Amino acid sequence: MKISTRIPALEGGTPTKKSFLVFGRPKITNAEIREVIDTLKSGWIGTGPKTALFEQKIASYTNAKYAVALNSCTAGLHLSLLACGVKPNDEVITTPMTFAATVNVIEHVGAKPIFADVDRSSMNIDPKNIEKHISSKTKAVIPVHMAGRPCNMDYIHRIAKKHNIRVIEDAAHALGATYKGKPIGSLSDTTVFSFYVTKNLTTSEGGMVTTNNKDIADFIRIYSLHGLNKGAWKRYSESGFKNYVVEAPGYKYNMTDIQASIGLAQFKEFHNNQNRRKQIWNIYMEQLKDLPLYLPSEIESNTTHAYHLFTILLNLDSLRVNRDYIQSALCAENIGIGTHFIAVHLHPYYQKKYGFSYGSFPNAEWISERTISIPLSADMSSKDVTDTITALRKVLTYYRSHSGRRGKNLQPSLSNILQTHH
Ligand SMILES: *Cc1c(COP(=O)(O)O)cnc(C)c1O
């Protein structure tokens, strides 16, 4: 190997890849383009027949009775809390190892987020910790299927039933996942999917709530469009003009037919795209195992992982630099990477409001300072996959520490965050 190919680009070497590999790049083909053009030419580009069709597809795919398409997963989580009757000063239990949106919506309804620490190996909320945090104020729990790995839903439902609390699944990562033979989407009061750009099915921006509860479905539909009565989106269609009535002070959370048309084309290819993701996943599992990192834990039997994120956890004891430094180095190799996630309780807003600090949720923090998501997308070529592996190998080999101790000037990134914001 030439010397220049062994030195990280960040230290003056040659980047592994000539052009930048975008993290989470969706697979967009002519099918999406044709479907969007069809909508653009149809005369109706708002919420309409394609949105309704996309809802039907997702409802039947997830085995749910009802599906309501929205402009984001965040909107779906917000409306789920309202539909479940969560009110100011109620408590909602969730995981600190998630995107801030999961927790922000609890703030939006004026309730108090209560974190329950995760299990390090699944990265999912630990049901034992949920139980510890239940109080007379607990109204709901929001488990997150981290990276696409289903949570222990039997355990969570058992606790929820015992204490009469609602279950809202944040399934932003989990379209295509199954739990004990059942698709994620049909198990809880509501399940909320995301179709954000980097997710395993995208509508550019978008989300969907699935539920078996008609009242919840009706509530969410009405609240997603100004509180107009059901079917109000049809008011300009050939089915006859009807004036709308407002039944509630709703929000503006509806999905448009332009978004739905991307979703419909994506959905047709979803099975194939998931297979490609699984293939890449298996290559990574095989080819990264000798590096100073922890690979995703085994997938439990009788569950299907949604293969949304391939998340490695750095073995910091064997490296001279911290996670952020490794991320910069990978970026310099032209490999786009992600962080899923900085534990929510460490963000300044939550630290300040609730007095959290480093040490509050040790497992989430442990993951938070080690995690890197590497590219996993159906759009990746074999070369993209090989380049990602080559870049990781190059970077981790270069920064490997043989003394077994980290350099003192390069502490774990979370401590840096805390120092900045204390
Ligand atoms: C992406 C994501 C969301 C938010 O999804 P949007 O569609 O962008 O609102 C919520 N929770 C988790 C865990 C996510 O990864």
CSV table of C-alpha atoms and ligand atoms in Angstrom, one decimal:
chain,number,residue,atom,x,y,z
A,1,MET,CA,0.0,0.0,0.0
A,2,LYS,CA,1.3,3.5,-0.9
A,3,ILE,CA,2.0,5.6,2.1
A,4,SER,CA,-0.4,8.3,1.0
A,5,THR,CA,-3.3,5.8,1.1
A,6,ARG,CA,-2.5,4.9,4.7
A,7,ILE,CA,-2.5,8.5,6.0
A,8,PRO,CA,-5.9,9.9,6.7
A,9,ALA,CA,-7.0,12.8,4.4
A,10,LEU,CA,-7.5,14.8,7.6
A,11,GLU,CA,-3.7,14.5,8.2
A,12,GLY,CA,-2.8,15.3,4.7
A,13,GLY,CA,-3.3,12.0,2.9
A,14,THR,CA,-5.4,11.2,-0.1
A,15,PRO,CA,-9.2,10.8,0.5
A,16,THR,CA,-10.5,7.2,0.0
A,17,LYS,CA,-13.3,8.4,-2.2
A,18,LYS,CA,-13.0,11.0,-5.0
A,19,SER,CA,-16.5,12.5,-4.4
A,20,PHE,CA,-18.5,12.8,-1.3
A,21,LEU,CA,-20.8,9.9,-0.4
A,22,VAL,CA,-23.9,11.6,1.0
A,23,PHE,CA,-25.2,9.9,4.3
A,24,GLY,CA,-28.6,8.4,3.9
A,25,ARG,CA,-28.9,9.2,0.2
A,26,PRO,CA,-32.3,7.9,-1.0
A,27,LYS,CA,-32.7,5.7,-4.0
A,28,ILE,CA,-34.7,7.9,-6.4
A,29,THR,CA,-35.5,6.4,-9.8
A,30,ASN,CA,-37.6,7.4,-12.8
A,31,ALA,CA,-40.6,5.8,-11.0
A,32,GLU,CA,-40.5,8.6,-8.4
A,33,ILE,CA,-40.0,11.2,-11.0
A,34,ARG,CA,-42.8,10.0,-13.2
A,35,GLU,CA,-45.2,9.8,-10.3
A,36,VAL,CA,-44.4,13.3,-9.2
A,37,ILE,CA,-44.8,14.7,-12.7
A,38,ASP,CA,-48.2,12.8,-12.9
A,39,THR,CA,-49.3,14.7,-9.8
A,40,LEU,CA,-48.0,18.0,-11.0
A,41,LYS,CA,-50.0,17.6,-14.2
A,42,SER,CA,-53.1,16.4,-12.5
A,43,GLY,CA,-54.4,19.8,-11.5
A,44,TRP,CA,-54.4,18.9,-7.8
A,45,ILE,CA,-51.1,18.9,-5.9
A,46,GLY,CA,-52.4,19.2,-2.3
A,47,THR,CA,-53.7,16.5,0.0
A,48,GLY,CA,-55.8,14.3,-2.3
A,49,PRO,CA,-56.2,10.8,-3.8
A,50,LYS,CA,-52.5,9.9,-3.8
A,51,THR,CA,-52.2,10.7,-0.1
A,52,ALA,CA,-55.3,8.5,0.5
A,53,LEU,CA,-53.8,5.7,-1.6
A,54,PHE,CA,-50.4,6.0,0.2
A,55,GLU,CA,-52.3,5.7,3.5
A,56,GLN,CA,-54.0,2.5,2.4
A,57,LYS,CA,-50.7,1.0,1.3
A,58,ILE,CA,-49.0,1.7,4.7
A,59,ALA,CA,-52.1,0.6,6.6
A,60,SER,CA,-52.3,-2.7,4.9
A,61,TYR,CA,-48.5,-3.2,5.0
A,62,THR,CA,-48.4,-2.7,8.7
A,63,ASN,CA,-51.6,-4.6,9.4
A,64,ALA,CA,-53.2,-1.5,11.0
A,65,LYS,CA,-56.8,-0.6,10.6
A,66,TYR,CA,-56.2,3.1,10.0
A,67,ALA,CA,-53.3,5.3,8.7
A,68,VAL,CA,-53.1,9.1,8.6
A,69,ALA,CA,-50.4,10.7,6.5
A,70,LEU,CA,-48.8,13.8,7.9
A,71,ASN,CA,-46.0,16.2,7.0
A,72,SER,CA,-43.7,14.7,9.5
A,73,CYS,CA,-43.2,12.0,12.2
A,74,THR,CA,-42.8,14.8,14.7
A,75,ALA,CA,-46.4,16.0,13.9
A,76,GLY,CA,-47.6,12.4,14.3
A,77,LEU,CA,-46.0,12.1,17.7
A,78,HIS,CA,-47.5,15.5,18.8
A,79,LEU,CA,-51.0,14.5,17.6
A,80,SER,CA,-50.7,11.1,19.2
A,81,LEU,CA,-50.0,12.7,22.6
A,82,LEU,CA,-53.0,14.9,22.2
A,83,ALA,CA,-55.2,12.1,20.9
A,84,CYS,CA,-54.2,10.0,23.9
A,85,GLY,CA,-55.3,12.8,26.2
A,86,VAL,CA,-51.9,13.9,27.5
A,87,LYS,CA,-52.3,17.2,29.3
A,88,PRO,CA,-50.1,19.8,30.9
A,89,ASN,CA,-48.3,18.4,34.0
A,90,ASP,CA,-48.8,14.8,33.0
A,91,GLU,CA,-45.6,12.7,32.7
A,92,VAL,CA,-44.5,10.8,29.6
A,93,ILE,CA,-41.7,8.3,29.8
A,94,THR,CA,-39.3,8.0,26.9
A,95,THR,CA,-35.7,7.2,26.1
A,96,PRO,CA,-32.8,9.7,26.1
A,97,MET,CA,-31.3,7.8,23.2
A,98,THR,CA,-33.4,9.3,20.5
A,99,PHE,CA,-33.8,12.4,18.3
A,100,ALA,CA,-34.9,15.5,20.1
A,101,ALA,CA,-38.2,15.5,18.3
A,102,THR,CA,-39.5,12.5,20.4
A,103,VAL,CA,-39.0,14.6,23.5
A,104,ASN,CA,-39.8,18.1,22.1
A,105,VAL,CA,-43.4,17.0,21.4
A,106,ILE,CA,-43.8,16.2,25.1
A,107,GLU,CA,-42.8,19.7,25.8
A,108,HIS,CA,-45.3,20.9,23.1
A,109,VAL,CA,-48.2,19.5,25.1
A,110,GLY,CA,-46.9,20.9,28.3
A,111,ALA,CA,-46.2,17.5,29.8
A,112,LYS,CA,-43.0,16.5,31.6
A,113,PRO,CA,-40.6,14.1,29.8
A,114,ILE,CA,-39.3,11.4,32.1
A,115,PHE,CA,-36.3,9.5,30.8
A,116,ALA,CA,-35.7,5.8,31.3
A,117,ASP,CA,-32.2,4.7,30.5
A,118,VAL,CA,-31.5,2.3,27.7
A,119,ASP,CA,-29.9,-1.1,27.4
A,120,ARG,CA,-26.4,-0.8,25.9
A,121,SER,CA,-26.6,-3.7,23.6
A,122,SER,CA,-30.0,-3.0,22.0
A,123,MET,CA,-29.7,0.7,22.5
A,124,ASN,CA,-33.5,0.6,23.2
A,125,ILE,CA,-35.3,1.8,26.3
A,126,ASP,CA,-35.0,-0.8,29.1
A,127,PRO,CA,-38.5,-1.7,30.3
A,128,LYS,CA,-37.3,-2.3,33.8
A,129,ASN,CA,-36.3,1.3,33.9
A,130,ILE,CA,-39.7,2.4,32.6
A,131,GLU,CA,-41.3,0.6,35.6
A,132,LYS,CA,-39.0,2.4,38.0
A,133,HIS,CA,-40.2,5.8,36.7
A,134,ILE,CA,-43.9,5.2,36.7
A,135,SER,CA,-45.9,7.6,39.0
A,136,SER,CA,-49.5,8.6,39.4
A,137,LYS,CA,-48.9,11.3,36.8
A,138,THR,CA,-47.6,8.9,34.0
A,139,LYS,CA,-49.9,9.1,31.1
A,140,ALA,CA,-47.9,7.6,28.2
A,141,VAL,CA,-44.7,5.9,27.2
A,142,ILE,CA,-42.9,6.5,23.9
A,143,PRO,CA,-40.5,3.7,23.1
A,144,VAL,CA,-38.2,4.3,20.1
A,145,HIS,CA,-37.2,1.3,17.9
A,146,MET,CA,-33.6,2.4,17.7
A,147,ALA,CA,-31.9,2.0,14.3
A,148,GLY,CA,-34.8,-0.3,13.3
A,149,ARG,CA,-34.5,-2.8,16.1
A,150,PRO,CA,-37.9,-3.4,17.7
A,151,CYS,CA,-38.2,-2.7,21.5
A,152,ASN,CA,-39.4,-5.4,23.9
A,153,MET,CA,-43.0,-4.6,23.2
A,154,ASP,CA,-44.5,-7.5,25.2
A,155,TYR,CA,-42.8,-6.2,28.3
A,156,ILE,CA,-43.8,-2.6,27.6
A,157,HIS,CA,-47.4,-3.5,26.9
A,158,ARG,CA,-47.6,-5.5,30.1
A,159,ILE,CA,-46.4,-2.5,32.2
A,160,ALA,CA,-48.7,-0.2,30.3
A,161,LYS,CA,-51.7,-2.3,30.9
A,162,LYS,CA,-50.9,-2.8,34.6
A,163,HIS,CA,-50.6,1.0,35.1
A,164,ASN,CA,-53.2,2.1,32.5
A,165,ILE,CA,-50.8,4.1,30.4
A,166,ARG,CA,-50.8,4.7,26.7
A,167,VAL,CA,-48.2,3.4,24.3
A,168,ILE,CA,-47.0,5.6,21.4
A,169,GLU,CA,-44.3,4.0,19.3
A,170,ASP,CA,-41.7,6.2,17.7
A,171,ALA,CA,-41.2,4.0,14.6
A,172,ALA,CA,-39.2,6.6,12.7
A,173,HIS,CA,-36.6,4.0,12.1
A,174,ALA,CA,-38.8,1.0,11.9
A,175,LEU,CA,-40.9,0.7,8.7
A,176,GLY,CA,-40.5,-2.9,7.7
A,177,ALA,CA,-39.6,-4.2,11.2
A,178,THR,CA,-41.6,-7.0,12.8
A,179,TYR,CA,-42.0,-8.0,16.4
A,180,LYS,CA,-42.8,-11.6,17.1
A,181,GLY,CA,-44.1,-12.1,13.6
A,182,LYS,CA,-46.3,-9.0,13.7
A,183,PRO,CA,-45.4,-5.8,11.7
A,184,ILE,CA,-44.5,-2.8,13.7
A,185,GLY,CA,-47.5,-0.5,13.2
A,186,SER,CA,-50.3,-2.6,14.6
A,187,LEU,CA,-49.3,-3.1,18.2
A,188,SER,CA,-49.9,0.0,20.3
A,189,ASP,CA,-52.3,3.0,20.7
A,190,THR,CA,-50.4,4.7,17.8
A,191,THR,CA,-47.3,4.0,15.8
A,192,VAL,CA,-45.6,6.9,14.1
A,193,PHE,CA,-43.3,6.5,11.0
A,194,SER,CA,-41.0,9.1,9.4
A,195,PHE,CA,-40.4,9.6,5.7
A,196,TYR,CA,-37.7,12.2,6.2
A,197,VAL,CA,-35.0,12.3,3.6
A,198,THR,CA,-32.6,9.9,5.3
A,199,LYS,CA,-35.2,7.3,6.4
A,200,ASN,CA,-35.6,3.9,4.7
A,201,LEU,CA,-38.6,5.2,2.8
A,202,THR,CA,-38.8,8.9,2.0
A,203,THR,CA,-41.3,11.4,0.8
A,204,SER,CA,-38.7,14.2,1.3
A,205,GLU,CA,-40.6,15.3,4.4
A,206,GLY,CA,-43.4,13.2,5.7
A,207,GLY,CA,-44.8,10.9,8.4
A,208,MET,CA,-47.7,8.5,9.1
A,209,VAL,CA,-49.6,7.5,12.1
A,210,THR,CA,-51.1,4.0,12.2
A,211,THR,CA,-53.6,2.8,14.7
A,212,ASN,CA,-56.4,0.3,15.2
A,213,ASN,CA,-58.4,2.8,17.2
A,214,LYS,CA,-61.0,4.7,15.1
A,215,ASP,CA,-61.4,7.6,17.6
A,216,ILE,CA,-57.7,8.2,17.6
A,217,ALA,CA,-57.5,8.0,13.8
A,218,ASP,CA,-60.4,10.5,13.5
A,219,PHE,CA,-58.9,12.8,16.1
A,220,ILE,CA,-55.5,12.8,14.3
A,221,ARG,CA,-57.1,13.4,10.9
A,222,ILE,CA,-59.2,16.3,12.1
A,223,TYR,CA,-56.3,17.9,14.0
A,224,SER,CA,-53.9,17.5,11.1
A,225,LEU,CA,-55.9,19.9,8.9
A,226,HIS,CA,-57.0,23.0,10.9
A,227,GLY,CA,-59.6,20.9,12.8
A,228,LEU,CA,-61.8,20.8,9.7
A,229,ASN,CA,-64.4,18.0,9.6
A,230,LYS,CA,-63.4,14.7,8.0
A,231,GLY,CA,-63.1,14.6,4.3
A,232,ALA,CA,-62.8,18.4,4.1
A,233,TRP,CA,-59.8,18.0,1.7
A,234,LYS,CA,-62.3,16.8,-0.9
A,235,ARG,CA,-64.1,20.1,-0.8
A,236,TYR,CA,-62.7,21.2,-4.2
A,237,SER,CA,-63.2,17.9,-5.9
A,238,GLU,CA,-65.9,16.6,-8.3
A,239,SER,CA,-67.7,14.8,-5.5
A,240,GLY,CA,-69.7,18.0,-5.1
A,241,PHE,CA,-69.0,21.2,-3.3
A,242,LYS,CA,-69.5,21.2,0.4
A,243,ASN,CA,-68.6,23.9,2.9
A,244,TYR,CA,-66.3,23.0,5.7
A,245,VAL,CA,-66.9,23.3,9.4
A,246,VAL,CA,-64.2,23.6,12.0
A,247,GLU,CA,-64.5,21.1,14.8
A,248,ALA,CA,-61.3,21.9,16.8
A,249,PRO,CA,-58.4,24.3,16.8
A,250,GLY,CA,-56.3,22.0,14.6
A,251,TYR,CA,-52.8,22.2,13.2
A,252,LYS,CA,-51.4,22.3,9.6
A,253,TYR,CA,-49.8,18.9,9.5
A,254,ASN,CA,-51.2,17.3,6.3
A,255,MET,CA,-49.2,15.5,3.6
A,256,THR,CA,-49.5,16.7,0.0
A,257,ASP,CA,-50.0,14.5,-3.1
A,258,ILE,CA,-46.5,15.5,-4.3
A,259,GLN,CA,-45.0,14.0,-1.2
A,260,ALA,CA,-47.3,11.0,-1.4
A,261,SER,CA,-46.4,10.3,-5.0
A,262,ILE,CA,-42.7,10.0,-4.0
A,263,GLY,CA,-43.9,7.7,-1.2
A,264,LEU,CA,-46.0,5.5,-3.6
A,265,ALA,CA,-43.0,5.0,-5.9
A,266,GLN,CA,-40.7,4.3,-2.9
A,267,PHE,CA,-43.2,1.8,-1.5
A,268,LYS,CA,-43.2,-0.2,-4.7
A,269,GLU,CA,-39.5,-0.8,-4.4
A,270,PHE,CA,-39.4,-1.0,-0.6
A,271,HIS,CA,-39.0,-4.8,-0.4
A,272,ASN,CA,-36.1,-4.7,-2.9
A,273,ASN,CA,-34.5,-1.7,-1.2
A,274,GLN,CA,-34.7,-3.4,2.2
A,275,ASN,CA,-33.1,-6.5,0.8
A,276,ARG,CA,-30.2,-4.4,-0.5
A,277,ARG,CA,-29.9,-2.7,3.0
A,278,LYS,CA,-29.7,-6.1,4.6
A,279,GLN,CA,-27.1,-7.2,2.1
A,280,ILE,CA,-24.9,-4.2,2.9
A,281,TRP,CA,-25.5,-4.8,6.7
A,282,ASN,CA,-24.2,-8.3,6.4
A,283,ILE,CA,-21.1,-7.2,4.5
A,284,TYR,CA,-20.3,-4.6,7.2
A,285,MET,CA,-20.9,-7.2,10.0
A,286,GLU,CA,-18.4,-9.5,8.3
A,287,GLN,CA,-15.7,-7.0,7.3
A,288,LEU,CA,-15.6,-4.7,10.2
A,289,LYS,CA,-15.3,-7.2,13.0
A,290,ASP,CA,-11.5,-6.9,13.6
A,291,LEU,CA,-11.6,-3.1,14.1
A,292,PRO,CA,-11.6,-1.3,17.5
A,293,LEU,CA,-15.4,-0.9,17.6
A,294,TYR,CA,-18.6,-2.7,18.8
A,295,LEU,CA,-20.8,-3.8,16.0
A,296,PRO,CA,-24.6,-3.9,16.3
A,297,SER,CA,-25.7,-6.8,18.5
A,298,GLU,CA,-27.3,-9.9,17.1
A,299,ILE,CA,-30.8,-9.6,15.8
A,300,GLU,CA,-33.3,-11.4,18.1
A,301,SER,CA,-35.1,-14.4,16.7
A,302,ASN,CA,-38.6,-13.9,15.5
A,303,THR,CA,-38.1,-10.2,14.9
A,304,THR,CA,-37.1,-8.3,11.7
A,305,HIS,CA,-34.8,-5.4,12.0
A,306,ALA,CA,-35.7,-2.5,9.6
A,307,TYR,CA,-32.0,-2.0,8.8
A,308,HIS,CA,-32.4,1.7,8.9
A,309,LEU,CA,-29.1,2.7,10.6
A,310,PHE,CA,-25.8,0.8,10.8
A,311,THR,CA,-24.4,2.2,14.0
A,312,ILE,CA,-20.9,1.4,15.2
A,313,LEU,CA,-19.8,2.1,18.7
A,314,LEU,CA,-16.1,3.1,19.0
A,315,ASN,CA,-13.9,1.3,21.4
A,316,LEU,CA,-12.5,4.5,22.8
A,317,ASP,CA,-10.0,2.6,25.1
A,318,SER,CA,-8.2,1.5,21.9
A,319,LEU,CA,-8.2,4.9,20.2
A,320,ARG,CA,-6.0,8.0,20.6
A,321,VAL,CA,-8.8,10.4,19.6
A,322,ASN,CA,-12.5,10.8,20.4
A,323,ARG,CA,-15.6,10.1,18.4
A,324,ASP,CA,-15.9,13.6,16.9
A,325,TYR,CA,-12.4,13.4,15.7
A,326,ILE,CA,-13.0,10.1,14.0
A,327,GLN,CA,-16.1,11.6,12.4
A,328,SER,CA,-14.1,14.5,11.0
A,329,ALA,CA,-11.6,12.0,9.7
A,330,LEU,CA,-14.2,9.9,7.9
A,331,CYS,CA,-15.8,13.0,6.5
A,332,ALA,CA,-12.4,14.0,5.1
A,333,GLU,CA,-12.2,10.6,3.4
A,334,ASN,CA,-15.5,11.7,1.7
A,335,ILE,CA,-17.6,9.3,3.6
A,336,GLY,CA,-20.8,11.0,5.0
A,337,ILE,CA,-21.6,9.9,8.5
A,338,GLY,CA,-24.3,10.6,11.1
A,339,THR,CA,-24.6,10.7,14.9
A,340,HIS,CA,-27.6,8.8,16.3
A,341,PHE,CA,-27.8,10.2,18.8
A,342,ILE,CA,-26.4,12.8,21.3
A,343,ALA,CA,-28.4,11.7,24.3
A,344,VAL,CA,-31.3,14.2,24.6
A,345,HIS,CA,-30.9,15.0,28.3
A,346,LEU,CA,-27.4,16.4,27.5
A,347,HIS,CA,-28.7,19.1,25.1
A,348,PRO,CA,-28.6,22.5,26.7
A,349,TYR,CA,-32.4,23.0,26.9
A,350,TYR,CA,-33.0,19.7,28.7
A,351,GLN,CA,-30.0,20.1,30.9
A,352,LYS,CA,-31.1,23.5,32.1
A,353,LYS,CA,-34.8,22.9,32.4
A,354,TYR,CA,-34.5,19.6,34.3
A,355,GLY,CA,-31.0,19.8,35.8
A,356,PHE,CA,-29.6,16.7,34.0
A,357,SER,CA,-25.9,16.3,33.8
A,358,TYR,CA,-23.3,13.8,32.8
A,359,GLY,CA,-24.1,10.7,34.8
A,360,SER,CA,-27.9,11.0,34.7
A,361,PHE,CA,-28.3,8.2,32.2
A,362,PRO,CA,-25.0,6.3,32.0
A,363,ASN,CA,-26.0,3.8,29.3
A,364,ALA,CA,-27.4,6.4,26.9
A,365,GLU,CA,-24.3,8.6,27.5
A,366,TRP,CA,-22.0,5.6,26.9
A,367,ILE,CA,-23.6,5.1,23.5
A,368,SER,CA,-23.8,8.9,22.9
A,369,GLU,CA,-20.0,9.4,23.1
A,370,ARG,CA,-19.1,6.4,20.9
A,371,THR,CA,-21.7,6.2,18.2
A,372,ILE,CA,-21.2,6.8,14.5
A,373,SER,CA,-23.7,5.8,11.8
A,374,ILE,CA,-22.0,4.8,8.6
A,375,PRO,CA,-23.7,5.0,5.2
A,376,LEU,CA,-26.5,2.4,4.7
A,377,SER,CA,-28.7,3.0,1.7
A,378,ALA,CA,-30.2,1.0,-1.1
A,379,ASP,CA,-28.7,3.5,-3.5
A,380,MET,CA,-25.1,2.5,-2.6
A,381,SER,CA,-23.0,0.8,-5.2
A,382,SER,CA,-20.7,-2.1,-4.2
A,383,LYS,CA,-17.8,0.4,-4.6
A,384,ASP,CA,-19.5,2.8,-2.1
A,385,VAL,CA,-19.7,-0.1,0.4
A,386,THR,CA,-16.1,-1.1,-0.2
A,387,ASP,CA,-14.9,2.5,0.1
A,388,THR,CA,-16.7,2.9,3.4
A,389,ILE,CA,-15.0,-0.1,4.8
A,390,THR,CA,-11.6,1.0,3.4
A,391,ALA,CA,-12.0,4.5,4.9
A,392,LEU,CA,-13.0,3.1,8.3
A,393,ARG,CA,-10.2,0.7,8.4
A,394,LYS,CA,-7.7,3.4,7.4
A,395,VAL,CA,-8.9,5.9,9.9
A,396,LEU,CA,-9.3,3.4,12.9
A,397,THR,CA,-6.0,1.8,12.2
A,398,TYR,CA,-4.2,5.1,12.1
A,399,TYR,CA,-5.7,6.4,15.3
A,400,ARG,CA,-5.5,3.1,17.1
A,401,SER,CA,-3.7,3.5,20.4
A,402,HIS,CA,-1.2,0.9,21.4
A,403,SER,CA,-0.7,2.2,24.9
A,404,GLY,CA,-4.3,1.4,25.6
A,405,ARG,CA,-5.0,5.0,26.8
A,406,ARG,CA,-6.6,7.9,25.2
A,407,GLY,CA,-4.7,11.2,24.7
A,408,LYS,CA,-5.6,13.6,27.5
A,409,ASN,CA,-6.3,16.5,25.1
A,410,LEU,CA,-9.0,14.5,23.3
A,411,GLN,CA,-11.6,13.7,25.8
A,412,PRO,CA,-15.0,12.1,25.0
A,413,SER,CA,-17.1,14.5,23.1
A,414,LEU,CA,-19.9,14.7,25.6
A,415,SER,CA,-17.7,16.1,28.3
A,416,ASN,CA,-16.8,18.8,25.8
A,417,ILE,CA,-20.5,19.6,25.2
A,418,LEU,CA,-21.1,19.8,28.9
A,419,GLN,CA,-18.1,22.0,29.5
A,420,THR,CA,-19.4,24.4,26.9
A,421,HIS,CA,-22.9,24.6,28.2
A,422,HIS,CA,-22.5,24.5,32.0
B,1,LIG,C1,-36.2,11.2,12.2
B,1,LIG,C2,-36.7,11.0,13.5
B,1,LIG,C3,-37.9,11.6,14.0
B,1,LIG,C4,-38.5,12.8,13.4
B,1,LIG,O1,-39.0,12.5,12.1
B,1,LIG,P1,-39.5,13.7,11.2
B,1,LIG,O2,-40.3,13.0,10.1
B,1,LIG,O3,-38.3,14.4,10.7
B,1,LIG,O4,-40.4,14.6,12.0
B,1,LIG,C5,-38.4,11.3,15.3
B,1,LIG,N1,-37.8,10.3,16.0
B,1,LIG,C6,-36.7,9.7,15.6
B,1,LIG,C7,-36.1,8.6,16.4
B,1,LIG,C8,-36.1,10.0,14.3
B,1,LIG,O5,-35.0,9.4,13.9
